[in-house]
Amino acid sequence: MSETSNHLVAVYPGSFDPITNGHLDLVERCAPLVDRLVVAVLRNAHKNPLFSLEERVEMLREVLQPFPNVEIDSFDGLLVDYARHKKAQLLLRGIRAISDYEYELQMALMNRRLAPEIETMFMMAGEAYSFLSSKLVKEVIGLGGNISGLVPPSVEARLKQRFPGVG
Ligand code: ADP
């Protein structure tokens, strides 16, 4: 077998601000299916992130350290250019509810137009996490709600530092 043939590489792009147990569940389910899974944090998000790029990458490294075939990286510019650079054949995205579908479909079709050789693969959120988003976690902890079980413990600790006096 040559080095590149049958070597399946997937890129899982996102904001990961911060990683939640929903993201983690997707990584856990996808990592065994591919040779390499690159979790890539989008750098130039026009959203105003709570955590810096470095912090988001650090949290991903902490949480995903047990997965030997998972790599953490960041990127800006076109996702398909980045995926080509990583020699990836797959883009991984998660679908929680119908509300995700429209945006994800639009992105997947645009990416296919830009790079027909790269396939977008959708995985359904785990039942326990289908309501879960980074945004909601930040809102809940910001208002003093309990977020345990929604994010990995190390992420929960960081969120508590960010919102002192809560939890
Ligand atoms: P983006 O800003 O690109 O949507 P996110 O970090 O919010 O970045 O999400 C990255 C990907 O992970 C998206 O495909 C999103 O649908 C998926 N995702 C987010 N939360 C969950 C979850 N709870 N379960 C499954 N997939 C999720």
PDB file of C-alpha atoms and ligand atoms in Angstrom, residues 12-16 22-23 26 47 93-94 96 100 104 125 129 132, ligand 1:
ATOM      1  CA  TYR A  12     -13.251  18.484  12.024  1.00  0.00           C
ATOM      2  CA  PRO A  13     -13.444  22.283  11.857  1.00  0.00           C
ATOM      3  CA  GLY A  14     -15.171  24.545  14.349  1.00  0.00           C
ATOM      4  CA  SER A  15     -14.960  27.381  16.823  1.00  0.00           C
ATOM      5  CA  PHE A  16     -14.704  25.100  19.884  1.00  0.00           C
ATOM      6  CA  GLY A  22     -21.067  17.076  22.306  1.00  0.00           C
ATOM      7  CA  HIS A  23     -17.891  17.809  20.328  1.00  0.00           C
ATOM      8  CA  LEU A  26     -18.291  13.247  17.854  1.00  0.00           C
ATOM      9  CA  LYS A  47     -17.772  35.915  16.323  1.00  0.00           C
ATOM     10  CA  ARG A  93     -19.539  18.197  10.907  1.00  0.00           C
ATOM     11  CA  GLY A  94     -22.200  17.512  13.497  1.00  0.00           C
ATOM     12  CA  ARG A  96     -28.000  18.397  16.279  1.00  0.00           C
ATOM     13  CA  ASP A 100     -28.316  23.029  12.019  1.00  0.00           C
ATOM     14  CA  GLU A 104     -24.615  22.912   7.198  1.00  0.00           C
ATOM     15  CA  ALA A 125     -25.225  14.390  17.776  1.00  0.00           C
ATOM     16  CA  TYR A 129     -25.937  16.226  23.617  1.00  0.00           C
ATOM     17  CA  LEU A 132     -25.861  21.274  23.692  1.00  0.00           C
TER      18      LEU A 132
HETATM   19  P1  ADP B   1     -18.995  26.453  14.265  1.00  0.00           P
HETATM   20  O1  ADP B   1     -18.804  27.877  14.651  1.00  0.00           O
HETATM   21  O2  ADP B   1     -18.198  26.018  13.087  1.00  0.00           O
HETATM   22  O3  ADP B   1     -20.438  25.969  14.205  1.00  0.00           O
HETATM   23  P2  ADP B   1     -18.838  24.887  16.703  1.00  0.00           P
HETATM   24  O4  ADP B   1     -17.659  24.692  17.591  1.00  0.00           O
HETATM   25  O5  ADP B   1     -20.034  25.527  17.295  1.00  0.00           O
HETATM   26  O6  ADP B   1     -18.267  25.676  15.472  1.00  0.00           O
HETATM   27  O7  ADP B   1     -19.278  23.499  16.078  1.00  0.00           O
HETATM   28  C1  ADP B   1     -18.423  22.743  15.282  1.00  0.00           C
HETATM   29  C2  ADP B   1     -19.171  21.550  14.728  1.00  0.00           C
HETATM   30  O8  ADP B   1     -19.554  20.695  15.800  1.00  0.00           O
HETATM   31  C3  ADP B   1     -20.472  21.900  13.986  1.00  0.00           C
HETATM   32  O9  ADP B   1     -20.626  20.999  12.920  1.00  0.00           O
HETATM   33  C4  ADP B   1     -21.530  21.679  15.015  1.00  0.00           C
HETATM   34  O10 ADP B   1     -22.762  21.347  14.401  1.00  0.00           O
HETATM   35  C5  ADP B   1     -20.939  20.498  15.763  1.00  0.00           C
HETATM   36  N1  ADP B   1     -21.455  20.449  17.124  1.00  0.00           N
HETATM   37  C6  ADP B   1     -21.511  21.437  18.027  1.00  0.00           C
HETATM   38  N2  ADP B   1     -22.074  21.028  19.176  1.00  0.00           N
HETATM   39  C7  ADP B   1     -22.397  19.728  18.985  1.00  0.00           C
HETATM   40  C8  ADP B   1     -23.052  18.724  19.778  1.00  0.00           C
HETATM   41  N3  ADP B   1     -23.526  19.006  20.984  1.00  0.00           N
HETATM   42  N4  ADP B   1     -23.210  17.499  19.252  1.00  0.00           N
HETATM   43  C9  ADP B   1     -22.766  17.225  17.998  1.00  0.00           C
HETATM   44  N5  ADP B   1     -22.181  18.118  17.194  1.00  0.00           N
HETATM   45  C10 ADP B   1     -21.993  19.359  17.667  1.00  0.00           C
END
